[in-house]
Amino acid sequence: MGLTAKSTWFGKGVAVPSASLAAPQAKTRVRSGNDTREVIESIAFAFILAFILRTFLAEAFVIPTGSMAPTLYGRCKEVTCSQCSHQFAIGASDELNRSNGTLEMRIETATCPNCRFENDVKDRPVFSGDRILVNKWTYELAKPSRWDVVVFKFPEEPETNYIKRLVGLPGEMLRIWRGDIYVRPGLDGEYKIARKDDPNKQRVIQQSVYDDTEAPRVLIDAGWPERWQGVEIPANDVSPADWKEDPAGWKADRKARSFSITGNESQAGKWLRYRHYLPTPEAWNQALDNQPMIFPAKPQLIADFCSYNHYAPMGNGQRGEPDPYWVGDIAVTGKFRLGPDAEGVEKANVIVELTRGVRVYQCVIGTDGFITLRMSDELAGEEAFRQIARSKGPVVATGSWFNLEFANFDQRLCVWINDQLVEFDAETTYAPPVLYGPQLRDLSPVGIFAQGREVDVEELRIFRDIYYRADRDLSDGRAFPDAAVSPTEYSSPGRLAALLSDPLAWGAEYEARAFAAEFPALGADEYFMMGDNSPRSQDARQWSNTRGADRRHAVPESALVGKAFSIFWPHGVPFMNDGKGYAPLPFFYHKVNKAQNPDVENYPRFSIPFYPQWWRWTRIR
C-alpha cells in the first residue's frame, strides 16, 4: 500500500492510504446553514480571544500628554531648527481643550535646545501621542522594579489610566534633592541615591545639551563664540569666561566640525574645552540683522532646559517659566582617533574630563589601550588625582577611529567604547562631596587634554541627566531641611535663572532659598510614581487627596495595570506637499468651538500620505 499519513478525527488516529490523498473527491452539497454558524462562531471566538488577550496579556494605549517626554511623546510637533538643523519635539497637547478635545489655541514658536533660535512652528504638522503595548502579566510573575515604566489606575480617579516611571518601592521614604532621587528603608538608615542598575537605561533618557555637528553658522559668523575651543588655562583660579584661545594648541576645522593636534604640538599638554555659551534673543536679532554683537557672550551653567516644554504661547494657564536649576550630571560623546606618541615624550596621555562642583573626574586613555578612571576633590585637599578603577583590558587601538562616551550620572562614572559598556576592575561609584554647589570651572564642564600624542576628534555632543524637581503638595510633602510655604523647589525661578552665569552667586542663592522634598514611608504594597518630564508632570509629588488616603502620594499594587514594554506605532510621517501631506476631507481637521474660540484658525490633525516612523519602534526602558 505504500506510505501512509495520519489524519486525526476527534483524537482517534485513522490510517489512510497515501494514494487516496490525491484521489478525486466527490462533489458535496454546500450546507449554507452550517457555514453561517461557523462564521458566527469564528467571529465570536476572535472577540473572546481578543478580550482574553486584552484582559490578561497585553493592551495598547495612546499617550495623550508629554509627562513622560522624552521617553514617550504625547500629542506633539516635530521640528527641524531652521538655523542649526537640530531635530527636536515639542508638546502640543496645550492646543486642545482637555475636557472635549476641541482646538482652542495654536502654538506659534518653539525654542531650539541646541542654538536657542525661536522657530516658527504654527503650520508644522501635529501628531497624536505614541501608541504603546503594555504587558499585563508581568507583575503577576514578579514584583515591580525601580525605574519600570508603569501604567496604573490614578488613585484619585480609578477610571483613568496614568503612565509614569516607578521610583519608590514599598516601605521606602523618598527624598528629591538637587535633581536626584534618594531613598531609605523606612525611618531608619541614611538616604542613598537611587541610580539605574543598568547604565544603558540612563543613555535612553538623557537629554541633549549641545551637538557640535549642528553649530549655528549664521550666529557664529556674526561673532558669537564657538563653544569648543583650544584654550590656555592660567595657573591661577580665573573664570573660564576669561580663558584665551590658544593659537599653538588644537586646530579646528570649522567646516568639518573636527579638531586635531599633533604629538609635537601637544608635548607641553594642550586643552580643548567646552564653554556653555547660550545665545540670547538679542544676539539672534543682531546676527539676523547683520548688526555687530553689542551684548557680550557669557558662559553659563548647564541648566534643566527641556525643549519639549519651550513653546509659545502656552495654553491651559501654563506659564513659560525659565529652567533655573544647575545640572551637574552630564556626559560627552565623540569620535576619536589616537595617533602615535611624539618622540622624546616621557608620558603621553589623552584625557576626557568632566567637572562637577569641587570634583574633577577624568577618563585617561593610556598608550597601552587601557582606560583609567580617576578623580580629585580640592575641598578634601586632594592635590593629585586618585584612581577609581582601570579597565579589565585594552579597549582602544592606535590609528583606528572609535566612538567614546564618558558619563557622570548619579554618583557613578561610566564609559562606552563603540556603544559597548567598558568593564572595570573595581566599582565606579563614589561617595558625594561635602560641598555640592557649582564652582567657576562648571562654566566649562567638559574638556579633552592631549599630551605628547596625535589626536583627532569630531562629532562632539554633550548630554545631561533628567533633573527631578523637588515640587510637592504641602499636605504631606515635607520640605527639607526646614519647613517651607512654597510647593516648589525654589519660589522665584527667574531670579535663580539670572544667576546661571555666576556659579558662586547661584550656589549661595540656592543654598539660602531652595528646598528638597521628603515623602512619608510607603506601605507594604505601595509605590511612588514620577514622570520623566519633571517640570510638566503631575505625579505623586503633587496629587491631591480627595479620597482621604493615609498616603496621598502612594499607588497601591492593586492599581497597577502593567509594564510598558514597547512603542509599536509612534506616528506616521507625512510626505509630499513640502512634508505636510494633504487633508482632503473635513474629518482630517480638528473640531473648533467657534462660539468660544472665534479667532482660532483650524488645521489638520492628520494628513496623507504618510510612512511609519520605524526608527522609534523601540523597547521602552
Coordinates of C-alpha atoms in Angstrom, one line a residue:
M1 CA 0.0 0.0 0.0
G2 CA 3.0 2.3 0.2
L3 CA 3.5 5.2 2.7
T4 CA 0.6 6.4 4.9
A5 CA -0.3 9.7 6.5
K6 CA -2.1 10.1 9.8
S7 CA -5.3 12.0 9.9
T8 CA -7.0 12.8 13.3
W9 CA -10.7 12.9 13.8
F10 CA -11.9 13.6 17.4
G11 CA -8.5 12.5 18.6
K12 CA -8.6 9.0 17.0
G13 CA -5.8 8.2 14.5
V14 CA -7.0 6.5 11.3
A15 CA -4.6 5.1 8.7
V16 CA -5.3 6.4 5.2
P17 CA -3.6 5.1 2.1
S18 CA -1.3 7.8 0.7
A19 CA -2.7 7.3 -2.8
S20 CA -6.1 8.3 -1.6
L21 CA -5.0 11.8 -0.7
A22 CA -4.7 12.6 -4.3
A23 CA -7.9 10.8 -5.4
P24 CA -10.7 12.9 -6.9
Q25 CA -13.3 14.0 -4.3
A26 CA -17.0 13.6 -4.9
K27 CA -18.9 16.8 -5.0
T28 CA -20.8 17.6 -1.9
R29 CA -23.8 19.9 -1.4
V30 CA -23.0 23.2 0.3
R31 CA -24.5 23.4 3.7
S32 CA -25.2 27.2 4.0
G33 CA -26.7 26.9 7.5
N34 CA -23.6 25.2 8.9
D35 CA -21.2 27.7 7.1
T36 CA -23.1 30.6 8.5
R37 CA -22.9 29.2 12.0
E38 CA -19.1 28.6 11.5
V39 CA -18.6 32.2 10.5
I40 CA -20.5 33.4 13.6
E41 CA -18.6 31.1 15.8
S42 CA -15.3 32.2 14.3
I43 CA -16.1 35.9 14.9
A44 CA -17.2 35.2 18.4
F45 CA -14.1 33.2 19.1
A46 CA -12.0 36.1 17.7
F47 CA -13.7 38.5 20.0
I48 CA -13.3 36.2 23.0
L49 CA -9.6 35.7 22.2
A50 CA -9.1 39.5 21.9
F51 CA -10.9 40.0 25.2
I52 CA -8.7 37.4 26.9
L53 CA -5.5 38.9 25.4
R54 CA -6.6 42.5 26.4
T55 CA -7.6 41.4 29.9
F56 CA -4.8 39.2 30.9
L57 CA -1.8 39.5 28.5
A58 CA -1.3 42.8 26.7
E59 CA -3.2 46.0 25.9
A60 CA -2.5 49.0 23.7
F61 CA -2.6 52.6 24.9
V62 CA -2.1 56.0 23.4
I63 CA 0.0 58.6 25.3
P64 CA -2.1 61.8 25.4
T65 CA 0.4 64.3 27.1
G66 CA 4.1 64.8 27.5
S67 CA 4.6 64.0 31.1
M68 CA 7.0 61.1 30.1
A69 CA 8.9 63.1 27.4
P70 CA 11.4 62.5 26.1
T71 CA 10.9 58.7 26.7
L72 CA 7.3 58.9 25.4
Y73 CA 5.7 61.6 23.4
G74 CA 2.2 62.8 23.8
R75 CA 0.4 65.0 21.2
C76 CA 3.4 66.8 19.7
K77 CA 5.1 68.6 16.8
E78 CA 8.5 67.7 15.4
V79 CA 10.8 70.5 14.5
T80 CA 13.9 70.8 12.5
C81 CA 15.6 74.1 13.5
S82 CA 15.9 76.5 10.6
Q83 CA 19.3 77.7 11.8
C84 CA 21.2 74.7 13.0
S85 CA 19.2 71.8 11.6
H86 CA 18.8 70.2 15.1
Q87 CA 15.7 68.0 15.3
F88 CA 13.5 68.1 18.4
A89 CA 10.0 67.6 19.5
I90 CA 7.6 70.0 21.4
G91 CA 4.5 69.2 23.3
A92 CA 1.2 70.2 21.6
S93 CA -1.4 69.0 24.0
D94 CA -1.9 72.5 25.3
E95 CA -3.6 73.4 22.0
L96 CA -6.6 71.2 22.9
N97 CA -9.4 71.6 25.5
R98 CA -8.7 68.7 27.8
S99 CA -12.4 68.0 28.5
N100 CA -13.8 67.8 25.0
G101 CA -10.7 67.7 22.7
T102 CA -11.6 70.8 20.7
L103 CA -8.9 73.1 19.3
E104 CA -8.8 76.3 21.4
M105 CA -5.3 77.8 20.6
R106 CA -2.3 77.5 18.3
I107 CA 1.3 77.1 19.2
E108 CA 3.3 79.5 17.1
T109 CA 7.0 79.3 18.1
A110 CA 9.4 76.8 19.7
T111 CA 12.9 77.2 21.1
C112 CA 15.7 75.0 19.7
P113 CA 17.6 73.3 22.6
N114 CA 20.9 73.4 20.5
C115 CA 21.1 77.0 19.4
R116 CA 18.1 78.6 21.2
F117 CA 16.7 80.1 18.0
E118 CA 12.9 80.7 18.1
N119 CA 11.4 78.7 15.3
D120 CA 8.1 79.3 13.6
V121 CA 6.1 76.1 14.1
K122 CA 2.5 77.2 13.7
D123 CA 2.0 75.3 10.5
R124 CA 4.1 72.3 11.3
P125 CA 2.1 69.0 11.3
V126 CA 0.8 67.8 14.6
F127 CA 0.9 64.2 15.7
S128 CA -1.1 62.1 18.2
G129 CA 0.8 60.5 21.1
D130 CA 2.9 57.4 21.0
R131 CA 1.0 54.1 20.9
I132 CA 2.5 51.6 23.3
L133 CA 2.0 48.0 24.3
V134 CA 1.7 47.1 28.0
N135 CA 2.4 43.7 29.5
K136 CA -0.4 43.0 31.9
W137 CA 1.0 39.7 33.2
T138 CA 4.5 40.9 34.1
Y139 CA 3.6 41.8 37.7
E140 CA 1.7 38.5 38.1
L141 CA 5.0 36.7 37.9
A142 CA 7.4 39.2 39.6
K143 CA 7.4 42.3 41.7
P144 CA 7.8 45.7 40.0
S145 CA 11.3 47.1 39.8
R146 CA 12.5 50.6 40.3
W147 CA 12.7 52.6 37.0
D148 CA 10.0 50.5 35.3
V149 CA 7.6 52.5 33.1
V150 CA 4.2 51.5 34.5
V151 CA 0.6 52.0 33.5
F152 CA -1.7 52.3 36.6
K153 CA -5.1 53.5 37.7
F154 CA -4.9 57.0 39.0
P155 CA -5.7 56.8 42.7
E156 CA -7.9 59.9 42.6
E157 CA -9.8 58.8 39.5
P158 CA -9.6 55.0 39.2
E159 CA -11.3 55.0 35.9
T160 CA -8.4 57.0 34.4
N161 CA -5.1 55.3 33.5
Y162 CA -1.8 57.1 34.1
I163 CA 1.7 56.2 32.9
K164 CA 4.8 57.2 34.9
R165 CA 8.2 55.8 36.0
L166 CA 8.3 53.9 39.2
V167 CA 10.9 55.5 41.5
G168 CA 9.8 54.4 45.1
L169 CA 9.4 50.9 46.4
P170 CA 7.3 49.5 49.3
G171 CA 8.5 50.6 52.8
E172 CA 10.8 53.4 51.4
M173 CA 10.9 57.0 52.3
L174 CA 11.8 59.2 49.4
R175 CA 13.7 62.5 49.1
I176 CA 14.1 64.6 45.9
W177 CA 17.2 66.7 46.3
R178 CA 19.2 68.6 43.7
G179 CA 17.6 66.8 40.8
D180 CA 18.2 63.2 42.1
I181 CA 16.1 60.6 43.9
Y182 CA 17.3 59.4 47.3
V183 CA 15.6 56.5 49.2
R184 CA 15.9 54.9 52.6
P185 CA 14.2 51.9 54.2
G186 CA 11.5 53.5 56.5
L187 CA 12.6 55.7 59.3
D188 CA 16.0 54.0 59.8
G189 CA 19.2 54.3 58.0
E190 CA 20.5 57.0 55.7
Y191 CA 19.3 58.2 52.4
K192 CA 21.2 56.7 49.4
I193 CA 21.0 57.8 45.8
A194 CA 18.7 55.7 43.6
R195 CA 20.7 55.0 40.5
K196 CA 19.8 52.9 37.5
D197 CA 21.0 49.3 37.8
D198 CA 21.6 49.2 34.1
P199 CA 23.7 52.1 32.9
N200 CA 22.3 51.6 29.4
K201 CA 18.9 52.7 30.6
Q202 CA 20.5 56.0 31.6
R203 CA 21.6 56.6 28.0
V204 CA 18.0 56.3 26.7
I205 CA 16.6 59.1 29.0
Q206 CA 19.5 61.6 28.9
Q207 CA 18.8 64.9 27.1
S208 CA 20.8 66.8 24.5
V209 CA 22.7 69.9 25.6
Y210 CA 24.8 70.7 22.5
D211 CA 25.6 68.9 19.3
D212 CA 28.7 70.5 17.7
T213 CA 27.9 68.9 14.3
E214 CA 24.9 71.3 14.2
A215 CA 26.6 74.6 15.1
P216 CA 24.6 77.7 14.2
R217 CA 26.7 79.2 11.4
V218 CA 24.8 82.5 11.0
L219 CA 25.3 83.3 14.6
I220 CA 29.0 82.3 14.7
D221 CA 29.8 84.2 11.5
A222 CA 28.3 87.3 13.2
G223 CA 30.8 87.0 16.1
W224 CA 29.2 84.6 18.6
P225 CA 32.0 82.5 20.2
E226 CA 32.4 78.8 19.4
R227 CA 31.6 76.6 22.3
W228 CA 34.6 74.2 21.7
Q229 CA 37.9 75.9 21.6
G230 CA 41.6 75.2 22.2
V231 CA 42.4 77.4 25.3
E232 CA 45.2 78.4 27.6
I233 CA 44.2 77.8 31.2
P234 CA 46.0 80.2 33.6
A235 CA 47.7 78.8 36.7
N236 CA 45.6 81.0 39.0
D237 CA 41.9 80.4 39.5
V238 CA 40.5 82.5 36.7
S239 CA 36.9 82.1 35.5
P240 CA 36.6 80.2 32.2
A241 CA 34.9 83.3 30.8
D242 CA 38.4 84.9 30.8
W243 CA 40.3 82.0 29.2
K244 CA 42.1 82.9 26.0
E245 CA 42.2 80.9 22.8
D246 CA 45.5 79.1 22.3
P247 CA 46.8 79.6 18.8
A248 CA 49.5 77.0 19.3
G249 CA 47.1 74.3 20.5
W250 CA 44.3 72.4 19.0
K251 CA 43.4 73.1 15.3
A252 CA 39.8 73.4 14.5
D253 CA 38.3 72.7 11.1
R254 CA 35.1 74.7 11.5
K255 CA 33.6 73.5 8.2
A256 CA 34.1 69.8 9.0
R257 CA 33.4 70.4 12.7
S258 CA 36.5 68.5 13.7
F259 CA 39.6 69.1 15.9
S260 CA 43.2 67.8 15.8
I261 CA 46.6 68.2 17.4
T262 CA 49.9 66.6 16.6
G263 CA 52.2 64.8 19.1
N264 CA 54.8 67.6 18.8
E265 CA 52.2 70.4 19.3
S266 CA 50.9 68.7 22.4
Q267 CA 54.2 67.9 24.2
A268 CA 53.5 70.5 26.9
G269 CA 49.9 69.4 27.2
K270 CA 47.0 71.2 25.5
W271 CA 43.3 71.6 26.3
L272 CA 40.3 71.6 24.1
R273 CA 37.4 72.9 26.3
Y274 CA 33.7 73.3 26.1
R275 CA 32.1 76.5 27.4
H276 CA 28.4 76.8 27.7
Y277 CA 27.7 79.9 25.6
L278 CA 23.9 80.2 25.3
P279 CA 22.7 82.5 22.5
T280 CA 20.2 85.1 23.7
P281 CA 17.2 86.5 21.6
E282 CA 19.1 89.8 21.4
A283 CA 22.2 88.0 19.9
W284 CA 20.0 86.3 17.3
N285 CA 18.3 89.6 16.4
Q286 CA 21.7 91.2 15.9
A287 CA 23.0 88.3 13.8
L288 CA 19.9 88.2 11.5
D289 CA 20.0 92.0 11.1
N290 CA 23.8 91.9 10.3
Q291 CA 24.5 94.1 13.3
P292 CA 27.6 93.9 15.4
M293 CA 27.4 91.9 18.7
I294 CA 26.9 94.5 21.4
F295 CA 25.9 92.1 24.1
P296 CA 29.0 90.1 25.2
A297 CA 28.7 86.4 25.4
K298 CA 28.9 84.9 28.9
P299 CA 29.3 81.1 29.6
Q300 CA 26.6 79.7 31.8
L301 CA 25.9 76.7 34.0
I302 CA 24.1 73.8 32.2
A303 CA 20.5 74.0 33.4
D304 CA 17.5 71.8 33.1
F305 CA 16.2 73.3 29.9
C306 CA 13.6 70.9 28.3
S307 CA 12.8 71.8 24.7
Y308 CA 9.6 69.7 24.8
N309 CA 8.1 72.4 27.1
H310 CA 9.5 75.5 25.4
Y311 CA 7.0 76.9 23.0
A312 CA 4.7 80.0 22.8
P313 CA 2.1 80.8 23.5
M314 CA 1.5 78.4 26.4
G315 CA -2.0 77.1 26.8
N316 CA -4.3 75.9 29.7
G317 CA -3.0 78.6 32.1
Q318 CA 0.6 77.3 31.9
R319 CA 3.4 79.8 32.5
G320 CA 6.5 79.8 30.3
E321 CA 8.9 80.0 33.3
P322 CA 12.7 79.7 32.9
D323 CA 14.6 76.5 33.7
P324 CA 16.8 77.7 36.6
Y325 CA 18.3 74.5 38.1
W326 CA 22.0 73.6 37.5
V327 CA 22.5 70.1 36.2
G328 CA 26.0 68.7 37.1
D329 CA 25.3 65.2 35.9
I330 CA 26.5 65.3 32.3
A331 CA 28.0 63.1 29.5
V332 CA 30.2 63.7 26.5
T333 CA 30.4 61.7 23.3
G334 CA 32.8 61.9 20.4
K335 CA 34.6 60.1 17.6
F336 CA 38.3 59.7 18.3
R337 CA 41.4 58.6 16.5
L338 CA 44.7 58.4 18.5
G339 CA 48.0 58.5 16.7
P340 CA 51.5 57.6 17.8
D341 CA 53.4 59.2 20.6
A342 CA 55.7 62.1 19.9
E343 CA 59.4 61.3 20.1
G344 CA 61.1 62.1 23.4
V345 CA 57.9 62.3 25.4
E346 CA 58.2 60.6 28.8
K347 CA 54.4 60.4 29.4
A348 CA 51.8 60.5 26.7
N349 CA 48.2 60.9 27.7
V350 CA 44.8 61.6 26.3
I351 CA 42.2 62.7 29.0
V352 CA 38.5 63.3 28.7
E353 CA 37.4 65.4 31.7
L354 CA 34.1 66.2 33.4
T355 CA 33.8 68.6 36.3
R356 CA 31.1 68.9 38.9
G357 CA 31.5 71.4 41.7
V358 CA 34.6 70.8 43.7
R359 CA 35.2 67.5 41.9
V360 CA 37.1 66.7 38.7
Y361 CA 36.5 63.3 37.0
Q362 CA 38.8 62.0 34.3
C363 CA 38.8 59.2 31.8
V364 CA 42.5 58.6 30.9
I365 CA 43.3 56.7 27.7
G366 CA 46.8 55.2 28.0
T367 CA 49.2 54.3 25.2
D368 CA 48.5 50.6 26.0
G369 CA 44.8 51.0 25.2
F370 CA 43.7 50.7 28.8
I371 CA 41.3 53.3 30.3
T372 CA 41.8 54.6 33.9
L373 CA 39.1 56.5 35.8
R374 CA 40.3 58.9 38.4
M375 CA 39.1 61.9 40.4
S376 CA 40.2 64.8 42.6
D377 CA 38.5 66.8 45.2
E378 CA 40.0 70.2 46.1
L379 CA 37.8 70.6 49.1
A380 CA 39.2 67.4 50.6
G381 CA 42.7 68.6 50.0
E382 CA 43.4 66.1 47.2
E383 CA 46.1 67.9 45.1
A384 CA 46.7 64.8 42.9
F385 CA 44.2 62.6 41.2
R386 CA 43.4 59.2 42.8
Q387 CA 42.5 56.2 40.8
I388 CA 39.0 54.8 41.0
A389 CA 39.2 51.9 38.5
R390 CA 41.0 50.6 35.5
S391 CA 39.6 48.7 32.5
K392 CA 40.0 45.0 32.6
G393 CA 41.7 45.0 29.3
P394 CA 42.7 47.3 26.4
V395 CA 39.7 48.8 24.7
V396 CA 41.1 51.2 22.1
A397 CA 43.8 50.8 19.4
T398 CA 46.2 53.3 18.0
G399 CA 45.3 54.5 14.5
S400 CA 41.7 53.4 14.5
W401 CA 38.6 55.5 14.8
F402 CA 36.3 54.7 17.8
N403 CA 33.3 56.3 19.5
L404 CA 33.7 57.1 23.2
E405 CA 31.1 58.2 25.7
F406 CA 32.1 59.3 29.2
A407 CA 29.3 59.9 31.7
N408 CA 29.0 61.1 35.3
F409 CA 25.4 60.3 36.4
D410 CA 24.0 59.5 39.8
Q411 CA 27.4 59.4 41.5
R412 CA 28.8 56.8 39.1
L413 CA 31.2 57.0 36.2
C414 CA 30.6 55.0 33.0
V415 CA 32.5 54.7 29.7
W416 CA 31.2 53.2 26.4
I417 CA 33.5 52.4 23.5
N418 CA 31.7 51.8 20.2
D419 CA 28.4 51.5 22.3
Q420 CA 29.8 48.8 24.5
L421 CA 29.9 49.4 28.2
V422 CA 33.5 49.1 29.4
E423 CA 34.1 46.7 32.3
F424 CA 36.4 47.9 35.1
D425 CA 38.4 46.1 37.8
A426 CA 36.5 48.0 40.6
E427 CA 33.2 49.8 41.3
T428 CA 33.0 53.1 39.5
T429 CA 30.5 54.6 42.0
Y430 CA 31.7 57.2 44.6
A431 CA 30.6 59.0 47.7
P432 CA 29.2 62.5 47.2
P433 CA 31.4 65.5 48.1
V434 CA 30.8 67.6 51.2
L435 CA 30.1 70.7 49.1
Y436 CA 27.5 70.3 46.4
G437 CA 27.3 73.8 44.8
P438 CA 28.8 74.8 41.4
Q439 CA 32.2 76.4 41.1
L440 CA 33.7 78.7 38.4
R441 CA 35.0 75.8 36.4
D442 CA 31.5 74.5 35.9
L443 CA 31.2 77.2 33.2
S444 CA 33.5 74.8 31.3
P445 CA 32.4 71.4 32.5
V446 CA 33.9 69.3 29.7
G447 CA 37.5 69.1 28.3
I448 CA 39.8 67.0 26.2
F449 CA 43.5 67.0 27.1
A450 CA 46.4 65.8 24.9
Q451 CA 50.0 65.4 25.8
G452 CA 52.6 64.0 23.5
R453 CA 50.2 62.3 21.3
E454 CA 48.5 62.9 18.0
V455 CA 44.7 63.1 18.4
D456 CA 41.7 63.7 16.0
V457 CA 38.2 64.2 17.4
E458 CA 34.9 65.0 15.8
E459 CA 31.1 64.6 16.3
L460 CA 31.3 66.0 19.8
R461 CA 28.0 66.0 21.7
I462 CA 27.0 66.8 25.3
F463 CA 24.1 65.4 27.2
R464 CA 22.6 65.9 30.7
D465 CA 20.6 63.8 33.2
I466 CA 17.0 64.3 34.0
Y467 CA 16.6 66.8 36.8
Y468 CA 13.8 65.7 39.1
R469 CA 12.3 68.9 40.7
A470 CA 11.5 68.9 44.4
D471 CA 8.0 70.1 44.0
R472 CA 5.4 68.8 46.4
D473 CA 1.9 69.0 47.8
L474 CA 2.1 70.8 51.1
S475 CA -0.2 68.3 52.9
D476 CA 2.5 65.7 53.3
G477 CA 5.4 66.7 51.0
R478 CA 7.7 67.9 53.8
A479 CA 10.4 70.4 52.9
F480 CA 14.0 69.6 53.9
P481 CA 15.8 70.9 55.9
D482 CA 13.2 73.4 57.1
A483 CA 9.5 73.9 56.8
A484 CA 8.5 75.9 53.7
V485 CA 5.3 77.5 52.5
S486 CA 6.2 77.2 48.8
P487 CA 5.2 73.9 47.0
T488 CA 8.1 74.3 44.6
E489 CA 11.8 73.7 45.0
Y490 CA 12.5 77.4 44.6
S491 CA 9.9 80.1 44.7
S492 CA 11.4 82.6 42.1
P493 CA 12.8 80.7 39.1
G494 CA 13.5 83.9 37.2
R495 CA 15.8 85.2 40.0
L496 CA 17.8 81.9 40.1
A497 CA 18.0 81.7 36.3
A498 CA 19.5 85.2 36.2
L499 CA 22.5 83.9 38.2
L500 CA 23.4 81.0 35.9
S501 CA 26.4 82.9 34.6
D502 CA 27.8 83.4 38.1
P503 CA 28.2 79.9 39.7
L504 CA 29.2 81.1 43.2
A505 CA 26.2 83.5 43.4
W506 CA 23.9 80.8 42.1
G507 CA 25.1 78.4 44.7
A508 CA 24.7 80.8 47.5
E509 CA 21.2 81.8 46.4
Y510 CA 20.2 78.1 46.0
E511 CA 21.6 77.2 49.4
A512 CA 19.7 80.0 51.1
R513 CA 16.3 79.6 49.5
A514 CA 15.8 76.2 47.9
F515 CA 14.4 73.1 49.5
A516 CA 14.5 69.3 49.0
A517 CA 11.2 67.4 49.3
E518 CA 10.6 64.4 51.5
F519 CA 7.7 62.0 51.5
P520 CA 6.5 59.6 54.2
A521 CA 7.3 55.9 54.1
L522 CA 5.3 53.9 51.6
G523 CA 3.1 51.0 52.8
A524 CA 3.9 47.3 52.2
D525 CA 2.3 47.2 48.8
E526 CA 2.7 50.8 47.6
Y527 CA 4.8 52.6 45.0
F528 CA 5.9 56.2 44.2
M529 CA 5.5 57.3 40.6
M530 CA 7.1 60.2 38.7
G531 CA 7.2 61.5 35.1
D532 CA 10.4 61.9 33.2
N533 CA 9.3 65.4 32.1
S534 CA 9.6 66.6 35.7
P535 CA 8.7 70.3 35.1
R536 CA 5.4 69.4 33.4
S537 CA 4.4 66.1 35.1
Q538 CA 1.5 65.9 37.5
D539 CA 2.7 62.9 39.5
A540 CA 2.9 61.5 43.1
R541 CA 4.7 64.7 44.2
Q542 CA 1.6 66.9 43.8
W543 CA -1.5 64.7 43.7
S544 CA -4.5 65.8 45.8
N545 CA -6.2 63.5 48.3
T546 CA -9.9 63.9 48.0
R547 CA -10.2 60.1 48.6
G548 CA -8.7 60.5 52.1
A549 CA -5.9 58.0 51.7
D550 CA -3.3 57.6 54.5
R551 CA -0.6 58.3 52.0
R552 CA -1.9 60.5 49.1
H553 CA 1.3 60.0 47.1
A554 CA 1.1 56.2 47.1
V555 CA -0.1 53.9 44.3
P556 CA -1.3 50.6 45.7
E557 CA -0.1 47.4 43.9
S558 CA -3.7 46.5 43.1
A559 CA -3.9 49.7 40.9
L560 CA -1.0 48.5 38.6
V561 CA -2.2 47.7 35.1
G562 CA 1.1 46.5 33.7
K563 CA 4.6 47.3 32.5
A564 CA 5.0 49.4 29.3
F565 CA 7.4 47.4 27.1
S566 CA 7.3 48.7 23.5
I567 CA 6.4 51.6 21.3
F568 CA 4.6 49.8 18.5
W569 CA 3.3 52.8 16.5
P570 CA 4.9 56.3 17.2
H571 CA 3.1 58.2 14.4
G572 CA 3.1 58.4 10.7
V573 CA 5.4 60.9 8.9
P574 CA 3.6 62.8 6.1
F575 CA 5.2 63.4 2.8
M576 CA 4.5 65.4 -0.4
N577 CA 3.3 69.0 -0.2
D578 CA 6.6 70.1 1.4
G579 CA 6.3 67.4 4.1
K580 CA 2.8 68.4 5.2
G581 CA 0.8 65.8 3.2
Y582 CA -2.8 66.5 2.3
A583 CA -6.0 66.8 4.3
P584 CA -8.8 66.5 1.6
L585 CA -11.8 65.9 3.8
P586 CA -13.4 67.7 6.8
F587 CA -12.8 64.8 9.3
F588 CA -9.0 65.3 8.8
Y589 CA -9.3 68.6 10.8
H590 CA -9.8 69.4 14.4
K591 CA -13.2 70.3 16.0
V592 CA -13.4 74.0 16.9
N593 CA -15.9 75.7 19.1
K594 CA -16.3 78.9 17.2
A595 CA -18.6 80.4 19.8
Q596 CA -15.8 80.2 22.4
N597 CA -12.8 80.5 20.2
P598 CA -13.8 82.5 17.1
D599 CA -10.3 83.5 16.2
V600 CA -8.7 80.1 16.2
E601 CA -7.5 79.0 12.8
N602 CA -8.1 75.3 12.2
Y603 CA -5.5 73.0 10.7
P604 CA -5.3 69.2 10.0
R605 CA -5.0 66.8 12.9
F606 CA -3.5 64.2 10.4
S607 CA -2.8 64.1 6.7
I608 CA -2.0 61.6 4.0
P609 CA 0.1 60.1 2.5
F610 CA 2.5 59.1 5.3
Y611 CA 5.1 56.4 6.1
P612 CA 5.7 54.8 9.5
Q613 CA 8.3 56.3 11.9
W614 CA 10.0 53.0 12.1
W615 CA 13.1 54.2 13.9
R616 CA 11.1 54.8 17.1
W617 CA 9.6 51.3 17.2
T618 CA 11.6 50.5 20.2
R619 CA 11.6 48.8 23.6
I620 CA 10.6 51.1 26.4
R621 CA 13.4 51.3 29.0

